[in-house]
Every structure is written in structure tokens, then in C-alpha cells.
XYZ file of C-alpha atoms in Angstrom:
658
model
C 205.763 -86.999 -10.904
C 202.032 -86.854 -11.724
C 202.838 -84.978 -14.937
C 205.341 -87.692 -15.943
C 202.830 -90.487 -15.216
C 200.117 -88.761 -17.181
C 202.409 -88.327 -20.197
C 203.496 -91.966 -20.022
C 199.871 -93.093 -19.735
C 198.816 -90.991 -22.737
C 201.669 -92.296 -24.888
C 201.112 -96.005 -24.201
C 200.437 -98.236 -27.245
C 196.725 -98.437 -28.109
C 195.979 -95.071 -26.549
C 194.964 -94.092 -23.013
C 192.996 -96.777 -21.143
C 191.771 -97.413 -17.585
C 191.903 -93.909 -15.978
C 190.867 -95.329 -12.576
C 194.131 -94.510 -10.690
C 193.962 -90.862 -11.732
C 190.258 -90.585 -10.969
C 190.818 -92.027 -7.490
C 193.543 -89.462 -6.943
C 190.993 -86.683 -7.540
C 188.996 -87.862 -4.544
C 192.026 -88.592 -2.348
C 192.632 -85.965 0.333
C 196.379 -86.740 0.272
C 196.680 -85.701 -3.394
C 197.877 -82.120 -3.750
C 195.765 -79.527 -5.526
C 198.577 -79.117 -8.037
C 198.330 -82.792 -9.022
C 194.553 -82.633 -9.214
C 194.817 -79.619 -11.490
C 197.149 -81.534 -13.827
C 194.736 -84.491 -13.959
C 191.724 -82.293 -14.698
C 193.613 -80.416 -17.421
C 194.712 -83.671 -19.019
C 191.234 -85.181 -19.097
C 189.660 -81.971 -20.455
C 190.588 -83.131 -23.930
C 188.395 -85.160 -26.293
C 191.475 -87.107 -27.390
C 191.564 -88.591 -23.873
C 187.858 -88.423 -23.007
C 186.579 -90.147 -26.154
C 188.281 -93.383 -25.081
C 187.697 -93.134 -21.338
C 184.461 -91.193 -20.628
C 182.491 -94.308 -19.705
C 185.048 -95.053 -16.973
C 185.461 -91.413 -15.943
C 181.655 -91.294 -15.538
C 181.984 -93.472 -12.403
C 183.789 -90.535 -10.747
C 181.511 -87.777 -12.006
C 180.400 -86.858 -8.489
C 184.050 -86.467 -7.469
C 184.713 -84.076 -10.369
C 181.557 -82.134 -9.512
C 182.740 -81.671 -5.919
C 185.986 -80.239 -7.232
C 184.042 -77.811 -9.442
C 182.261 -76.535 -6.337
C 185.434 -76.252 -4.226
C 186.343 -72.556 -4.146
C 189.874 -73.339 -2.994
C 190.485 -75.361 -6.159
C 192.036 -73.101 -8.810
C 190.833 -75.196 -11.735
C 187.248 -75.546 -10.513
C 185.939 -74.015 -13.761
C 187.841 -76.598 -15.799
C 186.513 -79.317 -13.488
C 182.990 -78.042 -14.240
C 183.755 -78.142 -17.967
C 185.114 -81.698 -17.679
C 182.061 -82.793 -15.690
C 179.836 -81.211 -18.350
C 181.558 -83.182 -21.115
C 181.109 -86.423 -19.202
C 177.409 -85.652 -18.592
C 177.060 -84.868 -22.308
C 178.630 -88.224 -23.174
C 176.081 -89.877 -20.875
C 173.263 -88.164 -22.766
C 172.319 -85.963 -19.793
C 172.064 -82.694 -21.735
C 170.269 -80.595 -19.078
C 172.901 -81.733 -16.554
C 175.689 -80.931 -19.012
C 174.294 -77.409 -19.416
C 174.038 -76.813 -15.661
C 177.638 -77.936 -15.204
C 178.966 -75.861 -18.085
C 177.460 -72.737 -16.529
C 180.017 -73.171 -13.755
C 182.803 -73.100 -16.342
C 181.874 -69.518 -17.309
C 184.227 -68.074 -19.973
C 186.296 -71.256 -20.046
C 183.538 -72.806 -22.161
C 184.429 -71.582 -25.638
C 181.732 -71.082 -28.250
C 184.389 -71.631 -30.906
C 184.775 -75.383 -31.306
C 188.228 -76.879 -31.641
C 189.244 -78.293 -35.053
C 188.158 -81.855 -35.764
C 190.576 -84.560 -34.615
C 192.081 -86.713 -37.335
C 191.063 -89.955 -35.566
C 188.098 -89.027 -33.351
C 186.335 -86.478 -35.568
C 184.539 -83.220 -34.640
C 183.723 -84.231 -31.051
C 184.196 -80.737 -29.664
C 182.006 -79.178 -32.359
C 179.206 -81.629 -31.609
C 179.505 -80.897 -27.894
C 179.550 -77.101 -28.286
C 176.581 -77.125 -30.672
C 174.560 -79.333 -28.329
C 175.260 -77.121 -25.325
C 174.274 -74.010 -27.303
C 171.069 -75.714 -28.426
C 170.267 -76.799 -24.873
C 171.042 -73.336 -23.494
C 168.776 -71.604 -26.009
C 165.930 -74.091 -25.451
C 166.185 -73.780 -21.662
C 166.338 -69.993 -21.819
C 163.421 -69.877 -24.254
C 161.233 -72.089 -22.074
C 162.056 -70.148 -18.919
C 161.228 -66.900 -20.686
C 157.873 -68.190 -21.908
C 156.961 -69.599 -18.501
C 157.976 -66.395 -16.719
C 160.434 -68.351 -14.560
C 163.506 -66.834 -12.907
C 166.502 -67.161 -15.222
C 169.917 -68.121 -13.866
C 172.273 -65.154 -14.294
C 174.936 -67.520 -15.634
C 172.531 -68.813 -18.311
C 171.675 -65.219 -19.200
C 175.367 -64.489 -19.646
C 175.863 -67.568 -21.845
C 172.932 -66.621 -24.094
C 174.309 -63.070 -24.358
C 177.632 -64.547 -25.453
C 175.816 -66.548 -28.152
C 174.196 -63.339 -29.418
C 177.571 -61.532 -29.334
C 179.210 -64.331 -31.313
C 176.637 -64.033 -34.109
C 176.784 -60.255 -34.069
C 180.548 -60.422 -34.525
C 180.026 -62.783 -37.463
C 177.416 -60.344 -38.863
C 174.787 -63.099 -38.906
C 172.036 -60.570 -38.320
C 169.211 -62.714 -39.682
C 170.191 -65.504 -37.332
C 170.281 -63.006 -34.451
C 166.752 -61.852 -35.290
C 165.489 -65.438 -35.479
C 167.146 -66.313 -32.186
C 165.827 -63.121 -30.581
C 162.270 -64.000 -31.626
C 162.706 -67.488 -30.179
C 164.098 -66.208 -26.898
C 161.892 -63.081 -26.729
C 164.834 -60.671 -26.699
C 163.508 -57.454 -28.225
C 166.766 -55.675 -27.372
C 168.693 -58.049 -29.639
C 166.287 -57.460 -32.566
C 166.883 -53.738 -32.242
C 170.622 -54.278 -31.914
C 170.772 -56.443 -35.071
C 168.730 -54.003 -37.161
C 170.840 -51.015 -36.117
C 174.075 -52.883 -36.835
C 172.929 -54.174 -40.234
C 174.169 -52.632 -43.468
C 170.640 -53.031 -44.902
C 168.291 -52.256 -42.020
C 165.244 -51.710 -44.250
C 165.569 -55.151 -45.860
C 166.178 -56.823 -42.507
C 163.151 -55.082 -40.987
C 160.903 -56.106 -43.895
C 162.098 -59.704 -43.633
C 161.516 -59.624 -39.885
C 157.948 -58.397 -40.385
C 157.272 -61.300 -42.757
C 158.830 -63.711 -40.283
C 156.787 -62.365 -37.368
C 153.500 -62.398 -39.280
C 154.096 -65.976 -40.412
C 155.354 -67.250 -37.063
C 153.741 -69.077 -34.147
C 154.325 -66.212 -31.700
C 151.547 -65.549 -29.224
C 149.602 -62.357 -29.898
C 150.803 -60.423 -26.847
C 154.498 -60.896 -27.660
C 153.862 -60.435 -31.383
C 152.302 -57.042 -30.655
C 155.365 -56.019 -28.643
C 157.662 -57.090 -31.485
C 155.606 -55.208 -34.076
C 155.684 -52.081 -31.912
C 159.479 -52.243 -31.837
C 159.658 -52.854 -35.598
C 157.375 -49.888 -36.251
C 159.584 -47.641 -34.172
C 162.670 -48.851 -36.041
C 160.922 -48.305 -39.386
C 160.043 -44.752 -38.395
C 163.704 -44.035 -37.598
C 164.797 -44.944 -41.145
C 165.372 -42.284 -43.759
C 163.445 -44.434 -46.260
C 160.780 -46.480 -44.427
C 159.012 -49.444 -45.980
C 155.436 -48.184 -45.711
C 153.978 -51.452 -47.012
C 155.562 -53.445 -44.182
C 154.597 -50.743 -41.696
C 150.962 -51.053 -42.713
C 151.124 -54.836 -42.358
C 152.271 -54.280 -38.787
C 149.520 -51.760 -38.141
C 146.837 -54.175 -39.406
C 147.930 -56.751 -36.843
C 148.176 -54.081 -34.158
C 144.656 -52.924 -35.073
C 145.640 -49.277 -35.544
C 143.568 -47.986 -38.483
C 144.195 -44.365 -37.490
C 147.940 -44.744 -38.035
C 147.385 -46.425 -41.418
C 145.140 -43.533 -42.442
C 147.857 -41.105 -41.342
C 150.410 -42.861 -43.574
C 148.028 -42.861 -46.565
C 147.234 -39.211 -45.942
C 150.910 -38.246 -45.962
C 151.610 -40.318 -49.078
C 148.762 -38.989 -51.233
C 149.616 -35.374 -50.423
C 152.916 -35.936 -52.173
C 152.880 -36.620 -55.914
C 155.661 -39.214 -55.631
C 153.867 -41.151 -52.893
C 150.483 -41.445 -54.598
C 151.118 -44.760 -56.358
C 152.495 -46.305 -53.175
C 149.342 -45.221 -51.333
C 147.255 -47.032 -53.941
C 149.368 -50.181 -53.597
C 148.993 -50.114 -49.815
C 145.236 -49.670 -50.240
C 145.067 -52.788 -52.430
C 146.975 -54.717 -49.739
C 144.645 -53.400 -47.062
C 141.560 -54.653 -48.892
C 143.148 -58.095 -49.230
C 144.295 -58.389 -45.603
C 142.199 -56.187 -43.321
C 138.672 -56.634 -41.990
C 135.720 -54.546 -43.141
C 135.639 -52.787 -39.789
C 139.334 -51.836 -40.056
C 138.880 -50.462 -43.586
C 135.751 -48.533 -42.617
C 137.686 -46.792 -39.848
C 140.437 -45.846 -42.313
C 137.805 -44.430 -44.665
C 136.299 -42.343 -41.866
C 139.725 -40.987 -40.907
C 140.517 -40.075 -44.535
C 137.107 -38.446 -44.987
C 137.699 -36.404 -41.841
C 141.101 -35.321 -43.139
C 139.565 -34.320 -46.474
C 137.225 -31.870 -44.748
C 140.010 -30.043 -42.906
C 140.918 -26.539 -44.139
C 144.318 -26.169 -45.861
C 147.076 -26.041 -43.296
C 150.432 -27.532 -42.450
C 149.654 -31.032 -41.145
C 150.665 -31.994 -37.649
C 151.191 -35.592 -36.670
C 148.449 -37.086 -34.508
C 149.367 -38.426 -31.090
C 150.769 -41.880 -31.271
C 150.812 -41.911 -35.069
C 153.661 -43.613 -36.828
C 155.555 -41.103 -38.932
C 158.755 -41.484 -40.891
C 161.802 -39.661 -39.635
C 162.872 -37.119 -42.277
C 166.225 -37.711 -43.908
C 169.261 -35.477 -43.540
C 168.416 -31.841 -44.063
C 171.248 -30.829 -46.348
C 169.989 -29.973 -49.820
C 172.142 -32.408 -51.774
C 171.174 -35.351 -49.618
C 167.495 -34.421 -49.812
C 167.425 -34.146 -53.595
C 169.274 -37.423 -54.075
C 166.962 -39.233 -51.693
C 163.878 -37.855 -53.449
C 165.010 -39.158 -56.828
C 166.073 -42.564 -55.559
C 163.115 -43.323 -53.310
C 160.096 -41.027 -53.449
C 158.258 -42.818 -50.673
C 161.164 -42.763 -48.299
C 161.835 -39.049 -48.719
C 158.162 -38.216 -48.550
C 158.262 -35.884 -45.581
C 161.421 -34.131 -46.718
C 160.096 -33.396 -50.192
C 156.680 -32.472 -48.814
C 158.191 -29.985 -46.399
C 160.367 -28.323 -49.019
C 157.697 -28.100 -51.724
C 154.654 -27.469 -49.559
C 152.833 -30.313 -51.295
C 151.652 -31.803 -48.044
C 149.641 -28.749 -47.068
C 145.871 -28.778 -47.448
C 143.384 -31.572 -47.836
C 143.532 -34.678 -50.026
C 142.591 -33.919 -53.663
C 139.009 -35.150 -54.323
C 139.970 -37.374 -57.286
C 142.731 -39.037 -55.236
C 140.394 -39.525 -52.266
C 137.768 -41.114 -54.523
C 140.370 -43.433 -56.050
C 141.556 -44.449 -52.574
C 137.989 -45.144 -51.483
C 137.300 -47.304 -54.537
C 140.412 -49.358 -53.861
C 139.809 -49.657 -50.105
C 136.213 -50.718 -50.709
C 137.456 -53.435 -53.039
C 135.719 -52.112 -56.125
C 138.886 -52.204 -58.237
C 140.046 -55.588 -56.893
C 136.641 -57.213 -57.380
C 136.348 -55.826 -60.912
C 139.734 -57.204 -61.948
C 139.164 -60.534 -60.215
C 135.900 -60.931 -62.094
C 137.530 -60.084 -65.417
C 140.273 -62.618 -64.753
C 137.864 -65.389 -63.731
C 135.553 -64.745 -66.705
C 138.476 -64.895 -69.156
C 140.087 -67.918 -67.512
C 137.056 -70.108 -66.900
C 138.122 -73.629 -67.876
C 135.328 -75.593 -66.218
C 134.696 -78.961 -67.846
C 130.947 -78.855 -68.490
C 131.016 -82.486 -69.651
C 131.755 -83.593 -66.071
C 128.663 -81.782 -64.825
C 126.542 -83.219 -67.661
C 127.659 -86.778 -66.881
C 126.994 -86.305 -63.164
C 123.547 -84.829 -63.916
C 122.624 -87.720 -66.190
C 123.488 -90.255 -63.485
C 121.643 -88.484 -60.665
C 118.684 -90.418 -59.296
C 118.191 -89.065 -55.758
C 117.418 -85.688 -54.197
C 120.680 -85.784 -52.211
C 122.878 -86.176 -55.296
C 120.742 -83.622 -57.173
C 121.537 -81.102 -54.423
C 125.237 -82.024 -54.454
C 125.439 -81.545 -58.231
C 123.884 -78.087 -58.038
C 126.289 -77.046 -55.252
C 129.248 -78.499 -57.188
C 128.262 -76.362 -60.173
C 128.262 -73.285 -57.930
C 131.705 -74.048 -56.522
C 133.145 -74.807 -59.970
C 131.955 -71.460 -61.295
C 132.666 -69.154 -58.331
C 132.982 -65.586 -59.569
C 132.875 -66.509 -63.280
C 129.267 -65.272 -63.817
C 128.795 -68.385 -65.992
C 125.388 -69.832 -65.106
C 124.951 -71.767 -68.386
C 124.476 -75.077 -66.592
C 121.498 -73.707 -64.677
C 119.972 -72.026 -67.747
C 120.422 -75.079 -69.961
C 118.861 -77.418 -67.424
C 115.946 -75.401 -66.070
C 113.573 -78.350 -66.138
C 116.042 -80.545 -64.266
C 116.812 -77.772 -61.746
C 113.087 -77.242 -61.142
C 112.896 -80.740 -59.679
C 114.626 -79.376 -56.556
C 112.301 -79.189 -53.599
C 112.348 -77.571 -50.168
C 115.906 -76.819 -48.975
C 117.362 -78.148 -52.228
C 115.500 -75.302 -53.958
C 117.022 -72.898 -51.392
C 120.529 -74.171 -52.213
C 119.959 -74.097 -55.970
C 119.081 -70.393 -55.881
C 121.852 -69.662 -53.351
C 124.485 -71.038 -55.775
C 123.739 -68.040 -58.008
C 125.475 -66.001 -55.318
C 128.591 -68.100 -55.725
C 128.551 -67.923 -59.508
C 128.003 -64.151 -59.565
C 130.185 -63.329 -56.547
C 131.430 -59.751 -56.926
C 128.852 -58.893 -59.599
C 127.457 -56.309 -57.215
C 126.229 -53.665 -59.647
C 123.704 -56.052 -61.191
C 122.994 -58.202 -58.130
C 119.356 -57.173 -57.714
C 118.681 -57.490 -61.435
C 120.231 -60.977 -61.597
C 118.258 -62.227 -58.621
C 115.044 -60.356 -59.416
C 113.039 -63.486 -60.438
C 113.722 -65.035 -57.037
C 113.818 -62.136 -54.557
C 110.840 -61.577 -52.214
C 108.166 -59.431 -53.867
C 104.771 -58.996 -52.334
C 103.581 -62.193 -50.698
C 106.089 -65.026 -50.486
C 104.988 -68.569 -51.223
C 103.967 -70.832 -48.392
C 107.516 -71.832 -47.429
C 109.759 -69.239 -49.113
C 112.703 -71.507 -49.961
C 113.336 -69.777 -53.281
C 113.140 -66.293 -51.701
C 115.364 -67.328 -48.785
C 117.946 -68.770 -51.170
C 117.957 -65.549 -53.177
C 118.688 -63.449 -50.070
C 121.558 -65.770 -49.167
C 122.782 -65.475 -52.777
C 122.596 -61.669 -52.488
C 124.790 -61.844 -49.382
C 127.258 -64.178 -51.130
C 127.571 -61.740 -54.043
C 128.576 -59.097 -51.474
C 130.621 -61.506 -49.323
C 133.033 -59.607 -47.033
C 132.128 -56.492 -49.002
C 128.723 -55.406 -47.828
C 128.005 -51.840 -48.891
C 125.608 -49.745 -46.811
C 122.931 -50.249 -49.456
C 123.360 -54.048 -49.501
C 123.297 -54.321 -45.698
C 120.277 -52.045 -45.476
C 118.406 -54.115 -48.100
C 119.073 -57.375 -46.251
C 118.084 -55.848 -42.921
C 114.768 -54.690 -44.369
C 114.137 -58.113 -45.874
C 114.870 -59.795 -42.539
C 112.545 -57.421 -40.719
C 109.703 -57.986 -43.202
C 110.131 -61.742 -43.731
C 107.095 -63.894 -42.991
C 108.508 -67.408 -43.328
C 111.339 -69.206 -41.557
C 113.199 -70.028 -44.800
C 113.262 -66.363 -45.868
C 114.513 -65.247 -42.450
C 117.100 -68.043 -42.567
C 118.412 -66.800 -45.932
C 118.355 -63.157 -44.832
C 120.367 -63.977 -41.688
C 123.017 -65.903 -43.628
C 123.156 -63.175 -46.286
C 123.659 -60.518 -43.609
C 126.352 -62.621 -41.961
C 128.521 -63.071 -45.056
C 127.947 -59.522 -46.358
C 128.806 -57.921 -43.000
C 131.629 -60.401 -42.306
C 134.036 -58.997 -39.713
C 132.370 -55.570 -39.750
C 131.534 -55.744 -36.006
C 128.376 -53.756 -36.808
C 126.302 -53.371 -33.652
C 122.987 -52.671 -35.464
C 123.353 -55.784 -37.632
C 124.372 -57.903 -34.646
C 121.404 -56.634 -32.619
C 118.933 -57.488 -35.382
C 120.382 -60.981 -35.725
C 120.166 -61.420 -31.955
C 116.476 -60.516 -32.095
C 115.982 -63.169 -34.774
C 117.792 -65.666 -32.540
C 115.566 -64.879 -29.556
C 112.465 -65.851 -31.543
C 113.568 -69.398 -30.700
C 112.684 -70.769 -34.111
C 114.995 -73.693 -34.905
C 115.482 -72.833 -38.603
C 115.930 -69.089 -38.100
C 117.982 -69.465 -34.914
C 120.551 -71.747 -36.561
C 121.270 -69.152 -39.261
C 121.153 -66.231 -36.804
C 123.651 -67.882 -34.432
C 126.104 -68.488 -37.277
C 125.568 -64.999 -38.725
C 126.192 -63.321 -35.351
C 129.605 -64.976 -35.304
C 130.309 -63.942 -38.904
C 129.506 -60.288 -38.186
C 131.605 -60.265 -35.007
C 134.361 -62.504 -36.413
C 137.725 -62.148 -34.641
C 136.289 -59.481 -32.320
C 136.600 -61.502 -29.088
C 133.576 -59.491 -27.938
C 132.797 -60.523 -24.367
C 129.151 -59.395 -24.454
C 128.493 -61.425 -27.600
C 130.214 -64.432 -26.014
C 128.095 -64.226 -22.850
C 124.830 -63.802 -24.744
C 125.518 -66.666 -27.137
C 126.737 -69.079 -24.455
C 123.723 -68.280 -22.286
C 121.331 -68.964 -25.154
C 122.968 -72.328 -25.861
C 121.932 -73.294 -22.342
C 118.475 -71.694 -22.602
C 117.285 -73.123 -25.914
C 116.010 -76.647 -26.438
C 116.675 -76.658 -30.196
C 119.701 -78.650 -31.377
C 119.862 -76.622 -34.587
C 120.170 -73.321 -32.712
C 122.880 -74.801 -30.489
C 124.817 -75.919 -33.554
C 124.516 -72.475 -35.163
C 125.738 -70.791 -31.983
C 128.607 -73.262 -31.759
C 129.800 -72.099 -35.182
C 129.189 -68.438 -34.337
C 131.103 -68.609 -31.072
C 134.088 -70.256 -32.738
C 134.198 -67.394 -35.277
C 134.440 -64.835 -32.449
C 137.793 -66.402 -31.580
C 139.221 -66.479 -35.112
C 142.960 -65.789 -35.107
C 143.060 -64.604 -31.488
C 145.248 -67.499 -30.261
C 146.063 -67.400 -26.527
C 143.621 -64.545 -25.872
C 140.767 -67.024 -26.161
C 142.125 -69.392 -23.496
C 139.920 -68.080 -20.613
C 136.796 -68.766 -22.685
C 138.018 -72.203 -23.741
C 138.874 -73.170 -20.163
C 135.424 -72.068 -18.997
C 133.615 -74.067 -21.687
C 135.734 -77.186 -21.223
C 134.701 -77.204 -17.567
C 131.066 -77.745 -18.618
C 131.101 -81.443 -17.762
C 127.330 -81.798 -18.145
C 127.082 -80.000 -21.519
C 128.644 -81.717 -24.524
C 127.643 -78.853 -26.846
C 129.677 -76.359 -24.794
C 132.717 -78.663 -24.872
C 132.258 -78.972 -28.645
C 132.185 -75.174 -28.815
C 135.436 -74.966 -26.836
C 137.154 -77.336 -29.255
C 135.819 -75.392 -32.265
C 137.073 -72.145 -30.706
C 140.548 -73.647 -30.401
C 140.359 -74.648 -34.072
C 139.528 -71.117 -35.181
C 141.743 -69.265 -32.688
C 144.849 -71.231 -33.725
C 143.921 -71.917 -37.368
C 147.082 -72.203 -39.445
C 149.382 -71.613 -36.470
C 150.703 -75.186 -36.326
C 151.154 -74.979 -32.541
C 152.169 -78.398 -31.262
C 150.846 -77.863 -27.722
C 147.364 -77.079 -29.072
C 147.451 -80.224 -31.202
C 148.410 -82.237 -28.118
C 145.469 -80.791 -26.175
C 143.073 -81.611 -28.996
C 144.367 -85.171 -29.257
C 143.876 -85.504 -25.502
C 140.212 -84.570 -26.003
C 139.957 -87.198 -28.731
C 141.232 -89.794 -26.285
C 139.465 -88.716 -23.111
C 136.145 -86.984 -23.825
C 133.119 -89.283 -23.432
C 131.081 -87.515 -26.140
C 131.553 -88.717 -29.719
C 130.817 -85.293 -31.239
C 133.486 -83.656 -29.070
C 135.952 -86.292 -30.298
C 134.901 -85.680 -33.907
C 135.317 -81.903 -33.682
C 138.660 -82.302 -31.908
C 139.980 -84.356 -34.833
C 138.668 -81.766 -37.309
C 140.240 -79.012 -35.192
C 143.661 -80.636 -35.537
C 143.322 -80.127 -39.295
C 142.517 -76.447 -38.826
C 145.498 -75.868 -36.533
C 147.859 -77.621 -38.975
C 146.195 -76.173 -42.076
C 149.327 -74.357 -43.286
């Protein structure tokens, strides 16, 4: 009888309306389970529900009780029906919780669109999948306990995409939900695992993943690369840079250069390393290669923990084919068969590698390019110069000239306007000489000769602005590429300086030349300069300490610098240390949170709160993390200090800089 009534009701003119009698029957104890099952089955259809959900919603609690009744055979369908009603009400978390009770009855394959009501089922299924993934992702990130039913649903979503061979989507979803097992599964199932791995590396390196999880992902990717017959060594080295494993990079370069077919690839990787790795990282690679070069000829054995490619199939035909098609990939196979990998690195190859790693080749070619493609409009500078009437705009014009001619070695504007330039006084004179470092950046071979008229010789003048500017210029010429000779020269000049301006320039020069080198001797000398408690010298020393230890997250440096902010009475020194401390945190993302929390708690010290905000800016620079932006905006709204507000706004720009 119930079946007949339902059919009559569905077929009435104008479509199904007023489902109240049937809904009341669901809650009536006198209604048989068989009848209730028929009603639930009938309403689990968008053709019915689209017209009646707003009335069915009044009985949602009744349907939910049925879904929890273990004696009710269609309890899973009741859960699915309840989920659809909750979805129609806009309660997406509730809809997800209800659909988990439907288990396999919830199909990930949407039904075809209805001619009259459209793709209602597709919209519903997509929304539930989206909600499930978001909920799972958040629970995973928060370390919360995950409902086993939700886990099963997410696994079904992965299975669906694996069946459709949407491996790139699987990888993206796995990164979002932190499922390393699914990344591995997708790569192994792919027809082009090498391409998928390389794309995944690019995705990971450009993503907003926190460092701890990113390191775990990169470890998995490295292992998968090493299992390939033809690994992508370039991508592997990108992973190793982020994992801070210079020894493994050196091992890869060593294996490549000992094979004639891998030599060019080793050079290409070395160029990439100079562009992307810190000075400290490259110096460690150089030391490892130098150590390898001194070893007596022997069959190499992989170092513990080193990443090595798995050799391809051992049959002769396969080996020869692989060698012709991809020299780098079949490196170990060809090396083992020919004996080419035995012995040390050839001296000429080692020297070439060193030149590339040290940036000598890159700098030379960059300079040649910039010299040939210098299209600076000198008329703009001339017009600005002719309209300058104040010392401030004079200084700005000189700095603008330096920025316009970075690396071009074109100092015509300065030479043609010597009389005008000579009007610079005090710190403007310092800046005018320092711009030579910008203009001649990379011109390292002739750096001392170029700056000879300005460098300290004998007794400096009373203030030493010109000499200080020249030392800063010398550091800028060697920026992020400080050779031992350059660092040693600047250290000697700092030790022998007699005026504050000269020490200021020497500190800044050391900072930019030893950028990211994490050199303890340089850091110690800068710390000594800081402890002299001279405002001018201390400002430069505080900044330079951060430059030298950039991205190191060195706890000792942090403690010393924070303590001195509290100890000194000089605003300039505090500002320099604020910059230096923020550089310690560069790119370290969530690892810097304990420091930031500690500094933000300094209610009585605005400079420490400013430092915390600047550390967030540098730690998350370019990450685009929305939660960090929200925290910074909260500081803009709530902090009582205007400088903290100002730096928080600036920090938002750094975080969103890409």
C-alpha cells in the first residue's frame, strides 16, 4: 500500500509536493520497517528531494534516528538521505558526518544530470569530497584523531583517482593531506615516474608546506629517485639543498665527473648550486670534493646515507641501450663496466667544478651580459642632477645611479660629474663611494685597483667616510661571494680601523661578502665590534652578524643578540640587531615560532616585538601563508606601538611577495 501511495504521489500533476504524511510515518512506531525503507528509498532521489528538501528538513532528526537504528536495514540510506538534506541546508560539516554513516552507499561517481533539475548529484558529491578532504587535511595538520570512516572515505577518493590514472592529482592531494604513502603509490604506478617525480619536486619547493613535512616529502622523493634506472640528478640536488645535505651532493658530483658522459651534467648541477645554495653549503661541497681528489685510486664505495642511483638492469643489451639514451641515468652501470669511476677526480675537471661552484664562471658571464646590454638612460640622471638643490636629493641621485648601473661597470656618471659628486659630505660621501660597489659588482679581479683611491692607506682622515664607503663597496663587489682573500682583507681593515665610519663600512662589507657563510671567526669579530657599544659601529655590526649567519637559526647568536638589545641604550644598535635577528630566521618558517612567541611576550619592549614581526616577515617571505598574514594584521590592529604596526604592515608584503 505504501509503495502504491508513493507512486501516486510522485506522479501527481506539478510534481511531488507536501511530503509531510510520509515524513510523519518515519517517526510513527506503528509504521513497519518495510514501509519506512520504501519511504527512505523514494526520498533518496534528487528528483524528489529538489522539490521537497525544505519540508523534509523539518524531520531531519527523525531520519537521523533511523540512520542510528541498527535494526533498520536501510540505516545507511537514511544516513545518506539525512546528509543530502543537511547539504541542502548549507550545513556541510554536518552533511559530511552523516555521509560517513552511509559508508559504501555514498558513491563517488555522480549520477547523470537530470533533464529538469540539472547536475544536483554531481554538485553534492563534489561538495562532500571537498569537505572530506578539507576536514581530513585540518585534522592531520592539527595532529587530531581521525575518524576511521573519514580515513576510509579519503582512501576511496585516492583509489578513484588512481583508477582514472590521475597521478598528478593524486600527488597534489597527497601533499595537501600529508599522505606520503599515496605519493609513493602514484609515482610507482605512473608510466613516467621520472617526469612525475621532477614535477613533484618543483611543486614541493614552490609550495607552502611547513619545513618539517617538506623534509619528509623530499626524503621520500630522493629514495624514489634513487630507485629509478635513470635518475634526475638535477632534481635530486635541489632536494638535497633544501635538506641541507652537502655531502650527498658532493657524492653525486663525484660519481658524475668520474664518468665521461656525466661530466657536463655535473657542470650544470654546479651552476644550479651556485645560484640556489648558500656559501656555507657550497664550501662544504668543495671540501668533500677536495677530500675525494686526494684519495688513492680505488673502486669507490658509497658513503653512509649517501643518495646513489640504483643501477639499471644488468643484461648487456639493456645496459648499452641505456648508456646511449641517457648517459647520466646509466652512470653507475657504465662506470662499473668500463672502470671509469675508479680513482680520483681528474685535476682539470676538479678545477672546472671549483670555478663553477665558486661562481667565477657565472659572475663572468653575468658581467659580460650586463656590460653589453646596458641601456641606462643617462639623460634622466642628468636632468635629476641639474634639478638637485638639497643634500638629501643629492644622496638619492647618487644611489639611484648605483642601482641603475648594478654590475655594468659603467661609472661614467661619477667620472663626468666629479665636481658635483665632491659636494657630498659626511654619510653622503660614504654612500657615494659605496655605490662603486654596486656598479662594479662581480668585478672581483680588479676590485682593489678600482677602489684604490678611496681605500684606507696610512692614516685615515678625521672621520673616514670615504674609506668606510670604499670598504662597504669592496664587500658589495664580493656580495655573497667572499673569497678567503676578500674576507681576510676586510677583517684586517676592521681590526685596524681607527674611526667609527671605517669600522661601519668594514662591518657591512664583511656582512655582504660573507653572506650566509655561517663563518664563526667572522661572526666573532663582528660581535666584538658590537660590544664596543658605539652607536655607528654597533648598528652595522648587528646587521652584519645577521647577514653572516643568515638562515642559520643559530640559537647562540639569537641569545647574544637579544640580550644585547636589552643591554644597550643606543637606538641605532637596537635597530641593527633587529635586522640581524630577522635574517637569522630567513626561510625557516615554523621553526622560528618559539623565538617569535618569546619576543612577542616582551610587553615592555617595543623593539623586541618589532624584531618578532620582522622575523615572521623573513621566515615566511614569499610563502603566502594566510594564517601568518592574519597574525600580522592582528598586530597592526592591536599593538600599542606605532613602529610595531608599521613593521607588521611591511611584513605582510614580504609574506605575500610572490
